[in-house]
C-alpha cells in the first residue's frame, strides 16, 4: 500500500488518502475569500503536473477540489492584479497560460471533481467548469455566476465556451451578459452543477463517490445547442443585442457587445469560442470603461470596512409607514430582521404591508418564505416595539417639529446601546437633536427611493456623534445589505445636495418650454439611469420642493412645479406629475430630434458635478473617492465614468 502524500504551497494544500483519492484545497492567504491570483495559478500548474504523473503511475485515482474558506469556493480572479494585467505585453500570454492549465485539468485521465459552497464566481466558476463534475451545497449562501460584465469585461479563462457547452447558448449568454448570480438549484437546472447536497460537510463524501464512480458531467442537449447552429445563431445574437441595448450603450459598455460578437463567430463550437476569448478580451481590460468600473468596485468594497466589529442587530422599529418608512421596514424584514412598523393607525400601515408582500413575492419563489417574511413584519400603532428594538428609524414627513416630537417621546424608552436614527433627507441632525437629552445618540440613516433597488445609505454624523455611534450605524447598513457612506451633517448631506441643482435646473428648462422628453433622453444618453424630470417625479414633487426649500432653492409660486403640487399631482406616487404614470412607468411623448444628445446631457449634469466638487471642498465627505461612490450609488451617475469627480478629472463631465 502506498503511503498518503501531502504538499503545502502558499495557496493550496494537497494530500492523498488511503484510497489514493487526492484532496486539493484552496485557501488564499490574507483575505476572507479565495481568489485566483497569478501566483495561485502558477502553483496550480505545478500541482497539475504532479497529478498527471501520479495518474500515469496509477498512484492517484482522482482529485476532489474544495475550499478552505468559510465564505465559499473561489470568488474569481484577483481583481487587485487587473491594472497591471491590462498591459498588452503581459495579458495575452497570461490568458493563454491559464487556458492551457484548465485544458490540462479537463484532459486528466482521472476524475477531477469540484465541491462548491458559498461564492463560486468568475474565474472560480471557470475553473469549476474545467473540472469533470461539480457538486454544490444547496443553501442560500451558495452563489454561482459570471459578474465580469460589471467590471467591463467578460469571462477570459475559457468560461465563455464551457458555459455554453454545459448550459446551452441562450442560458449561458444570459448569465454572462447580465452578471446574474444563481442559487445552487438554478445552477443545477442550467446544468452548470451536476449534484446538490444539503450541507457543506457532505461535499467530501459526495466528492469521494464521484471519483470512485468516475462521474462525468454531460453537456447540454441538442435542443439547447441548436440555438447556436448556423440557422439560428444570427437571430439569437441580434435578440441579445436588442436586449442589451435597452440597458447599455455600446460606446459606454463595450464588453457585452464584444461577447455577442464572439458568440456570433464561434457560438456553435465551444472550443473555438474558448480560443477566441483572448483576442476579444484583451482590448477590454485596459479600456476606460473597465478601468473606471474596477475603481468603482474597489471603492464599493472599501465601504464594507466602515462597520464596527461585533455589532449585531435583530430587531428594528420603524416610525412612519409612508413610502420610505414602509419600504425601509419591508427591506429590513426581507433581510431577516424582526420589524415593528408604527404609524397613527392600521389604515396608514396597511398599504405598507401590501407593498411589502409584493416585494417578498418578487424576491422569494416559495410561499412559505413569503409567509415567514410577513411574520417578521408586525404592525405596531402603539409603538410597543420601541423598548425591544436594536435600531429605531424615524421616517416621517420632513418637518423639524414633528421629528423633534417623535424623538423626545421615544428617547426614554430605548434600551441601552440601541441606535436612534432619522431618515431625514435634508434637515441637519443638530437641529433635530436639540429636543434630546442625549443628542449624541441620534444619527442619520438616509435611505434612497426605491429602497429595494438603491444600495446607498448615507450615515450622517453630527457634531454630537462619536465614531462608535457612526460605526454602529454603518454596521447596521451592512447587516441589511446596504452600502454605507459616512457624511457630515450639512443641508442636503451629499446626494440630495448634488441632485437638487441638477433636477431643478432641468425643471427650469421645462418651465421655459423645453421638451421634458428631450432632456430626459439626453441625460440617459450621457449615462444616467433616468432623466432629471422622470427622477423628480419618482422622488415626489412634494419631497423635491421640501428639499429644495431646505437647501435655499426658491420654487416660484406661479411655476408649473408649484401648481402641480397644489393640485396634488406629486409624481409617480399619485400617478401624475410632470408625466402621467401607468403601471409604475412614465408615459412619455415623442422625443424631439437633437444634434448631440450626449453633449446636451453633459450640459444638464454640469450642476451636479460642480456641486460635488463644492461638497468635497467643504469636507462633507472625507475624500473624492467617497463622493464618487456615494453619488454613483445614490443617483446612478454613470459608473463607466467612475463618478463625477473622476469624470471631471478626465474631461468627460
XYZ file of C-alpha atoms in Angstrom:
653
model
C 0.000 0.000 0.000
C 1.306 3.432 -0.917
C 1.591 5.933 1.956
C -0.533 9.103 1.765
C 1.289 12.051 0.235
C 0.944 15.719 1.217
C 2.006 19.031 -0.318
C 1.595 22.570 1.015
C 2.005 25.736 -1.079
C 1.063 29.322 -0.318
C -2.411 28.974 -1.825
C -3.046 25.220 -1.994
C -2.757 22.097 0.073
C -2.862 18.588 -1.360
C -2.809 15.136 0.125
C -3.824 11.647 -0.922
C -5.729 9.280 1.316
C -5.630 5.536 1.783
C -7.878 5.053 -1.284
C -5.464 7.080 -3.448
C -8.014 9.897 -3.773
C -6.348 13.298 -3.946
C -7.759 16.135 -1.844
C -6.885 19.584 -3.183
C -7.828 22.603 -1.044
C -7.530 26.265 -1.962
C -7.048 28.744 0.881
C -5.843 32.136 -0.320
C -3.737 33.843 2.370
C -4.528 37.250 3.805
C -8.210 37.584 2.953
C -11.699 36.244 3.669
C -12.256 34.879 0.137
C -10.307 32.718 -2.264
C -9.076 34.364 -5.461
C -7.134 33.064 -8.444
C -4.050 35.268 -8.398
C -1.211 34.774 -10.875
C 0.785 33.150 -8.087
C -2.068 30.755 -7.267
C -2.368 29.774 -10.921
C 1.383 29.101 -11.211
C 1.268 26.925 -8.089
C -1.689 25.033 -9.551
C 0.328 24.385 -12.717
C 2.944 22.584 -10.640
C 0.288 20.585 -8.801
C -1.469 19.555 -12.015
C 1.841 18.307 -13.413
C 2.108 16.165 -10.311
C -1.439 14.863 -10.771
C -0.565 13.863 -14.334
C 2.488 11.917 -13.135
C 0.580 10.218 -10.309
C -2.261 9.310 -12.641
C 0.149 7.770 -15.149
C 1.739 5.694 -12.398
C -1.682 4.611 -11.072
C -0.958 6.240 -7.691
C -3.904 8.619 -7.962
C -7.475 7.613 -8.813
C -8.967 11.109 -8.817
C -8.901 14.594 -7.302
C -11.523 16.479 -5.301
C -11.127 20.271 -5.196
C -12.544 22.005 -2.106
C -12.254 25.386 -0.423
C -10.733 26.007 2.976
C -12.647 29.292 3.367
C -15.931 29.669 5.190
C -17.006 32.301 2.627
C -17.048 29.927 -0.289
C -15.267 28.263 -3.178
C -13.470 30.913 -5.289
C -14.705 34.494 -5.724
C -12.901 34.958 -9.041
C -9.597 36.193 -10.373
C -7.622 38.611 -8.210
C -9.064 41.995 -9.212
C -6.196 43.786 -7.473
C -3.917 42.494 -10.250
C -6.118 43.712 -13.103
C -4.482 47.109 -13.593
C -1.069 45.521 -14.026
C -2.555 42.734 -16.143
C -4.155 45.199 -18.576
C -0.716 45.705 -20.160
C -0.923 44.282 -23.704
C 2.592 42.853 -23.338
C 1.515 40.745 -20.339
C -2.159 39.881 -20.630
C -2.355 37.683 -23.772
C 0.331 35.290 -22.564
C -1.181 35.129 -19.066
C -4.581 34.242 -20.520
C -3.146 31.592 -22.826
C -1.213 30.092 -19.930
C -4.387 29.814 -17.840
C -6.285 28.381 -20.816
C -3.606 25.716 -21.189
C -3.755 24.882 -17.482
C -7.531 24.484 -17.452
C -7.334 22.338 -20.592
C -4.826 20.054 -18.814
C -7.266 19.691 -15.905
C -10.057 18.877 -18.324
C -7.872 16.314 -20.107
C -6.703 14.474 -16.993
C -7.208 10.712 -17.307
C -8.591 10.575 -13.783
C -11.782 12.279 -12.497
C -11.377 15.835 -11.197
C -14.340 16.931 -9.056
C -15.212 20.394 -7.706
C -17.042 20.727 -4.381
C -18.705 24.137 -4.226
C -20.093 26.114 -1.321
C -20.665 29.844 -0.950
C -19.284 32.059 -3.702
C -18.280 30.413 -6.982
C -17.851 33.365 -9.289
C -15.916 34.474 -12.354
C -12.603 32.668 -12.612
C -13.732 30.323 -9.833
C -16.656 29.147 -11.937
C -14.381 28.879 -14.966
C -12.088 26.540 -13.007
C -15.091 24.544 -11.796
C -16.345 24.195 -15.387
C -12.959 22.768 -16.389
C -13.462 20.038 -13.781
C -15.210 16.852 -14.814
C -18.026 17.006 -12.243
C -19.463 19.684 -9.959
C -21.198 19.274 -6.597
C -22.750 22.277 -4.820
C -24.295 22.924 -1.436
C -27.960 23.753 -1.887
C -28.322 26.558 0.629
C -28.937 30.286 0.458
C -25.233 31.148 0.734
C -24.225 29.440 -2.495
C -23.974 31.853 -5.418
C -22.745 30.857 -8.855
C -22.179 33.172 -11.792
C -20.073 35.394 -14.020
C -20.027 39.003 -12.683
C -17.258 40.100 -15.088
C -19.587 42.332 -17.134
C -19.833 44.558 -14.049
C -16.091 45.149 -14.390
C -16.271 45.958 -18.102
C -15.014 42.560 -19.293
C -16.319 39.007 -19.825
C -15.000 35.571 -18.739
C -11.455 35.108 -20.009
C -10.353 31.730 -18.600
C -12.426 29.628 -21.005
C -15.748 30.252 -19.285
C -17.495 31.527 -22.400
C -17.226 28.270 -24.314
C -17.509 25.894 -21.366
C -20.652 27.563 -20.007
C -22.239 27.320 -23.471
C -21.235 23.656 -23.642
C -22.962 22.978 -20.317
C -25.981 25.301 -20.274
C -26.569 25.910 -23.959
C -26.005 29.241 -25.708
C -29.114 31.158 -24.650
C -28.884 30.466 -20.920
C -25.098 30.746 -20.757
C -25.004 34.030 -22.656
C -27.794 35.397 -20.469
C -25.741 34.665 -17.347
C -22.630 36.287 -18.791
C -24.404 39.328 -20.270
C -26.286 40.180 -17.074
C -23.730 39.193 -14.433
C -26.582 37.490 -12.591
C -25.646 35.258 -9.668
C -27.535 31.963 -9.444
C -28.550 29.945 -6.437
C -27.407 26.333 -6.410
C -30.768 24.953 -7.550
C -30.914 27.304 -10.540
C -27.326 26.416 -11.478
C -28.262 22.736 -11.317
C -31.276 23.418 -13.535
C -28.969 25.009 -16.106
C -26.527 22.083 -15.961
C -23.689 24.182 -14.544
C -23.809 21.948 -11.465
C -24.302 18.180 -11.543
C -25.211 17.289 -7.961
C -26.692 19.128 -4.979
C -26.066 18.346 -1.315
C -27.707 19.837 1.751
C -24.640 20.642 3.849
C -21.010 21.606 3.311
C -19.776 18.580 5.276
C -21.413 16.338 2.649
C -19.099 17.603 -0.103
C -16.271 15.264 0.872
C -18.471 12.164 0.877
C -20.127 13.005 -2.432
C -16.773 14.007 -3.906
C -15.339 10.642 -2.929
C -18.277 8.811 -4.550
C -17.956 10.888 -7.716
C -14.274 9.939 -8.017
C -14.785 6.241 -7.312
C -17.732 6.063 -9.719
C -15.842 8.100 -12.347
C -18.746 10.500 -12.801
C -18.650 12.896 -15.736
C -20.834 15.892 -16.420
C -22.977 15.750 -19.559
C -23.216 18.692 -21.976
C -26.436 20.493 -22.858
C -28.893 18.601 -25.011
C -29.333 19.016 -28.757
C -32.366 21.274 -28.397
C -30.378 23.858 -26.485
C -27.268 23.505 -28.636
C -29.333 24.077 -31.787
C -29.767 27.740 -30.836
C -26.118 28.259 -31.714
C -26.376 26.474 -35.031
C -25.886 28.244 -38.366
C -29.621 28.695 -38.948
C -30.430 30.416 -35.651
C -27.203 31.968 -34.347
C -27.524 35.325 -36.122
C -31.126 35.659 -34.965
C -30.197 34.796 -31.371
C -27.273 37.227 -31.418
C -29.464 40.051 -32.717
C -32.050 39.412 -29.995
C -29.268 39.545 -27.410
C -28.046 42.853 -28.841
C -31.552 44.218 -28.721
C -31.935 43.300 -25.026
C -28.502 44.609 -24.070
C -29.227 47.839 -25.940
C -32.144 48.561 -23.596
C -29.723 48.845 -20.686
C -26.230 49.541 -22.000
C -24.866 51.784 -24.740
C -22.170 50.138 -26.878
C -19.869 53.160 -26.604
C -20.082 53.249 -22.807
C -20.197 49.493 -22.155
C -18.420 47.602 -24.969
C -17.975 44.256 -23.163
C -21.426 42.704 -23.717
C -21.337 43.618 -27.398
C -17.855 42.118 -27.794
C -19.121 38.912 -26.146
C -22.086 38.740 -28.515
C -19.753 39.171 -31.493
C -17.568 36.340 -30.166
C -20.689 34.193 -29.936
C -21.654 35.121 -33.496
C -18.277 33.921 -34.743
C -17.845 30.751 -32.684
C -21.037 30.002 -30.759
C -21.533 26.613 -32.399
C -18.059 25.389 -31.370
C -17.334 25.853 -27.668
C -13.642 25.111 -28.056
C -13.285 27.715 -30.817
C -15.077 30.185 -28.568
C -12.547 29.497 -25.813
C -9.691 30.058 -28.267
C -11.285 33.295 -29.463
C -11.544 34.718 -25.954
C -8.016 36.108 -25.813
C -8.216 38.402 -28.843
C -11.659 39.683 -27.831
C -10.837 40.048 -24.129
C -7.514 41.893 -24.265
C -8.784 45.249 -25.668
C -11.494 45.388 -22.994
C -9.223 45.013 -19.964
C -7.406 48.321 -20.470
C -10.398 50.286 -21.743
C -11.515 53.436 -19.861
C -14.781 51.684 -19.002
C -13.067 48.688 -17.396
C -10.558 50.920 -15.598
C -13.315 53.050 -14.095
C -15.520 50.088 -13.209
C -12.598 48.491 -11.350
C -12.207 51.731 -9.421
C -15.908 51.656 -8.565
C -15.532 48.035 -7.433
C -12.671 48.860 -5.072
C -14.472 51.907 -3.694
C -17.573 49.794 -3.108
C -15.562 47.070 -1.366
C -13.941 49.742 0.784
C -17.332 50.732 2.178
C -17.587 47.287 3.826
C -14.703 48.186 6.134
C -16.551 51.050 7.823
C -18.601 48.963 10.243
C -17.968 48.423 13.944
C -16.728 44.908 14.689
C -19.004 42.815 16.854
C -22.139 44.924 16.309
C -25.250 42.734 15.990
C -28.847 43.589 15.201
C -32.051 41.542 15.193
C -34.939 43.918 15.962
C -35.844 47.112 14.098
C -38.612 49.602 14.858
C -39.657 51.990 12.070
C -41.771 55.066 12.819
C -43.693 56.226 9.759
C -45.396 53.838 7.322
C -45.308 56.077 4.267
C -43.449 55.122 1.102
C -39.972 55.451 2.629
C -40.726 54.165 6.121
C -42.823 51.263 4.904
C -40.239 50.253 2.341
C -37.383 50.508 4.862
C -39.348 48.243 7.196
C -40.072 45.766 4.390
C -36.421 45.682 3.345
C -35.244 45.035 6.908
C -37.755 42.169 7.204
C -36.588 40.782 3.864
C -33.026 40.803 5.200
C -34.089 38.694 8.180
C -34.747 41.332 10.835
C -37.762 41.275 13.147
C -39.508 44.580 12.390
C -42.265 46.592 14.047
C -43.844 49.340 11.934
C -45.542 52.270 13.651
C -47.949 54.902 12.402
C -51.108 56.582 13.682
C -53.427 53.685 12.809
C -53.747 50.497 10.766
C -55.271 52.401 7.845
C -51.888 54.101 7.363
C -49.878 50.932 7.975
C -51.823 48.535 5.728
C -50.621 49.963 2.366
C -47.028 49.438 3.554
C -47.818 45.819 4.431
C -49.366 45.320 0.989
C -46.248 46.732 -0.712
C -44.048 44.560 1.491
C -45.902 41.427 0.409
C -45.368 42.331 -3.239
C -41.643 42.768 -2.560
C -41.422 39.394 -0.831
C -43.365 37.673 -3.618
C -40.975 39.155 -6.146
C -37.849 38.190 -4.216
C -38.883 34.765 -2.923
C -40.028 31.843 -5.025
C -41.727 29.828 -2.264
C -44.913 30.751 -0.433
C -43.578 29.702 2.965
C -40.679 32.145 2.537
C -43.122 34.975 1.773
C -45.237 33.999 4.776
C -42.187 33.910 7.045
C -41.112 37.380 5.905
C -44.603 38.750 6.545
C -44.491 37.306 10.056
C -41.271 39.222 10.653
C -43.069 42.499 9.819
C -45.524 43.482 12.573
C -47.889 46.475 12.513
C -47.418 48.448 15.720
C -49.638 51.561 16.007
C -48.903 51.856 19.734
C -45.117 51.740 19.390
C -44.728 48.695 21.611
C -41.637 47.615 19.701
C -39.507 50.588 20.759
C -38.122 49.182 24.065
C -37.018 45.913 22.412
C -35.522 47.365 19.231
C -31.805 47.403 18.459
C -32.459 50.116 15.869
C -35.198 52.763 15.798
C -35.611 54.582 12.472
C -37.845 57.623 12.056
C -39.142 58.161 8.513
C -41.952 60.696 8.761
C -42.667 63.970 6.958
C -39.748 66.410 6.538
C -40.871 68.787 9.282
C -38.444 69.632 12.046
C -41.006 69.973 14.838
C -42.622 66.612 14.001
C -39.301 64.803 14.113
C -38.288 66.506 17.354
C -41.581 65.491 18.977
C -41.129 61.845 17.948
C -37.577 61.584 19.281
C -38.307 63.293 22.579
C -41.172 60.817 23.012
C -39.120 57.659 22.446
C -35.787 58.645 23.994
C -36.752 57.474 27.489
C -37.978 54.085 26.206
C -34.797 52.967 24.432
C -32.805 50.007 25.641
C -29.083 50.617 26.308
C -26.986 50.672 23.143
C -29.907 50.944 20.716
C -29.352 53.036 17.592
C -31.635 56.050 17.307
C -31.771 57.216 13.689
C -33.587 59.606 11.391
C -34.152 59.097 7.697
C -34.241 62.847 7.098
C -33.265 63.745 3.559
C -32.079 67.280 4.205
C -32.526 68.609 7.774
C -29.317 68.974 9.776
C -29.099 66.464 12.615
C -28.042 69.057 15.154
C -31.408 70.799 14.763
C -33.368 67.573 15.237
C -31.203 66.527 18.202
C -31.955 69.756 20.100
C -35.002 68.005 21.582
C -32.937 65.147 23.075
C -31.327 64.834 26.481
C -28.502 62.862 24.829
C -28.120 64.466 21.371
C -25.099 62.291 20.611
C -27.371 59.263 20.425
C -29.123 60.442 17.247
C -27.506 59.553 13.930
C -28.769 59.781 10.380
C -29.555 56.728 8.258
C -30.685 58.218 4.964
C -32.126 55.623 2.569
C -32.999 56.273 -1.062
C -36.120 55.551 -3.071
C -36.747 52.854 -4.221
C -35.248 51.265 -1.101
C -35.146 47.743 -2.542
C -33.099 48.857 -5.548
C -30.725 51.620 -4.479
C -27.793 50.300 -2.419
C -26.701 53.511 -0.696
C -27.369 54.568 2.880
C -25.878 57.883 3.967
C -24.720 57.506 7.577
C -24.898 61.054 8.842
C -22.615 62.307 11.586
C -23.463 65.378 13.635
C -21.067 67.323 15.834
C -22.528 65.406 18.802
C -21.803 61.895 17.482
C -18.949 59.624 18.496
C -17.088 57.478 15.993
C -18.559 54.443 17.768
C -22.134 55.585 17.129
C -21.383 56.155 13.449
C -19.583 52.786 13.226
C -22.686 51.060 14.598
C -24.827 52.843 12.029
C -22.537 51.705 9.232
C -22.615 48.153 10.633
C -26.410 48.149 10.565
C -26.434 49.315 6.938
C -24.070 46.488 6.049
C -26.179 43.995 8.028
C -29.189 44.722 5.798
C -27.129 44.540 2.609
C -26.682 48.254 2.012
C -23.550 50.288 1.313
C -22.828 52.982 3.929
C -21.173 56.293 3.085
C -20.393 58.455 6.095
C -21.220 62.145 5.574
C -21.177 65.162 7.850
C -24.439 66.760 8.876
C -24.994 69.601 6.433
C -28.065 70.716 4.464
C -28.837 68.013 1.891
C -25.811 65.944 3.013
C -24.171 64.533 -0.141
C -26.666 63.067 -2.589
C -29.579 65.477 -2.262
C -27.161 68.395 -2.159
C -25.744 67.467 -5.569
C -29.022 66.192 -7.058
C -31.136 69.251 -6.394
C -29.289 71.751 -8.668
C -29.340 69.098 -11.415
C -33.071 68.381 -11.118
C -34.137 71.996 -10.557
C -32.017 73.127 -13.497
C -33.898 70.705 -15.738
C -37.249 71.754 -14.258
C -36.430 75.401 -15.025
C -35.717 74.455 -18.648
C -39.090 72.722 -18.875
C -40.710 75.823 -17.376
C -39.117 77.792 -20.244
C -40.716 75.469 -22.782
C -38.058 72.827 -23.486
C -39.161 69.227 -24.021
C -39.016 67.126 -20.859
C -38.692 64.032 -23.032
C -35.657 65.517 -24.786
C -33.960 66.488 -21.517
C -34.546 63.052 -20.032
C -33.290 61.341 -23.195
C -30.140 63.492 -23.144
C -29.360 62.599 -19.536
C -29.778 58.898 -20.333
C -27.552 59.275 -23.406
C -24.891 60.791 -21.145
C -25.123 57.717 -18.916
C -27.655 58.481 -16.186
C -30.156 55.685 -15.388
C -33.103 58.055 -15.857
C -33.581 61.689 -16.757
C -33.947 64.527 -14.213
C -37.650 65.161 -14.847
C -38.563 61.484 -14.515
C -36.376 61.389 -11.406
C -38.217 64.354 -9.874
C -41.498 62.524 -10.459
C -40.021 59.378 -8.900
C -38.749 61.203 -5.829
C -42.060 63.047 -5.463
C -42.622 66.696 -6.298
C -43.560 67.474 -2.708
C -40.358 65.900 -1.430
C -38.370 67.698 -4.120
C -39.853 71.054 -3.114
C -39.221 70.376 0.584
C -35.571 69.527 -0.030
C -35.153 72.451 -2.408
C -36.546 74.845 0.200
C -34.322 73.348 2.907
C -31.300 73.909 0.663
C -32.287 77.503 -0.130
C -33.552 76.976 -3.686
C -36.632 79.047 -4.496
C -39.693 77.388 -6.048
C -41.787 80.242 -7.532
C -45.465 80.016 -6.593
C -46.530 80.713 -10.179
C -44.372 77.923 -11.646
C -45.754 74.735 -13.160
C -43.823 72.853 -10.470
C -45.710 74.651 -7.688
C -49.067 74.322 -9.488
C -48.666 70.557 -9.859
C -48.005 70.247 -6.134
C -51.010 72.422 -5.299
C -53.169 70.162 -7.477
C -51.906 67.050 -5.677
C -50.035 65.831 -8.743
C -46.921 64.701 -6.932
C -45.419 62.334 -9.492
C -45.258 58.570 -9.581
C -46.964 58.046 -6.204
C -50.116 59.891 -7.388
C -49.860 58.629 -10.995
C -49.297 62.135 -12.316
C -46.650 64.825 -12.029
C -44.662 66.236 -14.912
C -45.555 62.920 -16.573
C -48.598 60.729 -16.286
C -47.740 57.328 -14.824
C -49.263 53.965 -15.698
C -48.263 50.694 -14.028
C -45.313 52.416 -12.406
C -43.910 53.777 -15.679
C -43.856 57.313 -17.040
C -45.969 57.826 -20.150
C -43.729 59.803 -22.493
C -44.381 61.557 -25.750
C -42.025 61.548 -28.708
C -38.505 62.905 -28.240
C -37.655 65.872 -30.489
C -34.533 65.428 -32.639
C -31.251 66.821 -31.364
C -27.823 67.002 -32.971
C -25.844 65.801 -29.937
C -27.766 64.213 -27.070
C -24.604 63.338 -25.134
C -23.405 66.953 -25.204
C -26.807 68.127 -24.003
C -26.691 65.514 -21.256
C -23.252 66.737 -20.191
C -24.649 70.260 -20.012
C -27.554 69.072 -17.842
C -25.280 67.151 -15.471
C -22.788 70.009 -15.020
C -24.532 71.458 -11.919
C -24.324 68.036 -10.249
C -20.608 67.757 -10.969
C -19.939 71.344 -9.871
C -21.769 70.805 -6.587
C -19.918 67.549 -5.920
C -16.642 69.474 -6.118
C -18.004 72.026 -3.658
C -19.176 69.316 -1.238
C -15.765 67.653 -1.268
C -14.102 71.022 -0.714
C -16.336 71.647 2.297
C -15.426 68.295 3.843
C -18.966 66.902 3.842
C -17.338 63.638 2.746
C -13.812 62.619 3.641
C -12.453 62.489 0.083
C -13.254 62.467 -3.636
C -13.485 58.671 -3.763
C -16.294 58.628 -1.187
C -18.052 61.405 -3.081
C -17.804 59.434 -6.330
C -19.099 56.138 -4.928
C -21.819 57.923 -2.952
C -23.095 59.813 -5.985
C -22.903 56.688 -8.176
C -24.894 54.623 -5.685
C -27.297 57.379 -4.702
C -28.045 58.903 -8.103
C -26.972 56.233 -10.578
C -24.336 58.589 -12.003
C -22.706 56.799 -14.934
C -20.454 54.113 -13.363
C -18.424 53.791 -16.565
C -17.201 57.347 -15.927
C -16.040 56.452 -12.421
C -18.101 59.135 -10.662
C -18.444 62.901 -11.083
C -15.017 63.768 -9.668
C -13.237 61.235 -11.875
C -15.286 62.276 -14.906
C -14.352 65.923 -14.346
C -10.664 64.990 -13.940
C -10.823 63.004 -17.201
C -12.506 65.890 -19.039
C -15.677 63.869 -19.610
C -18.076 65.939 -17.471
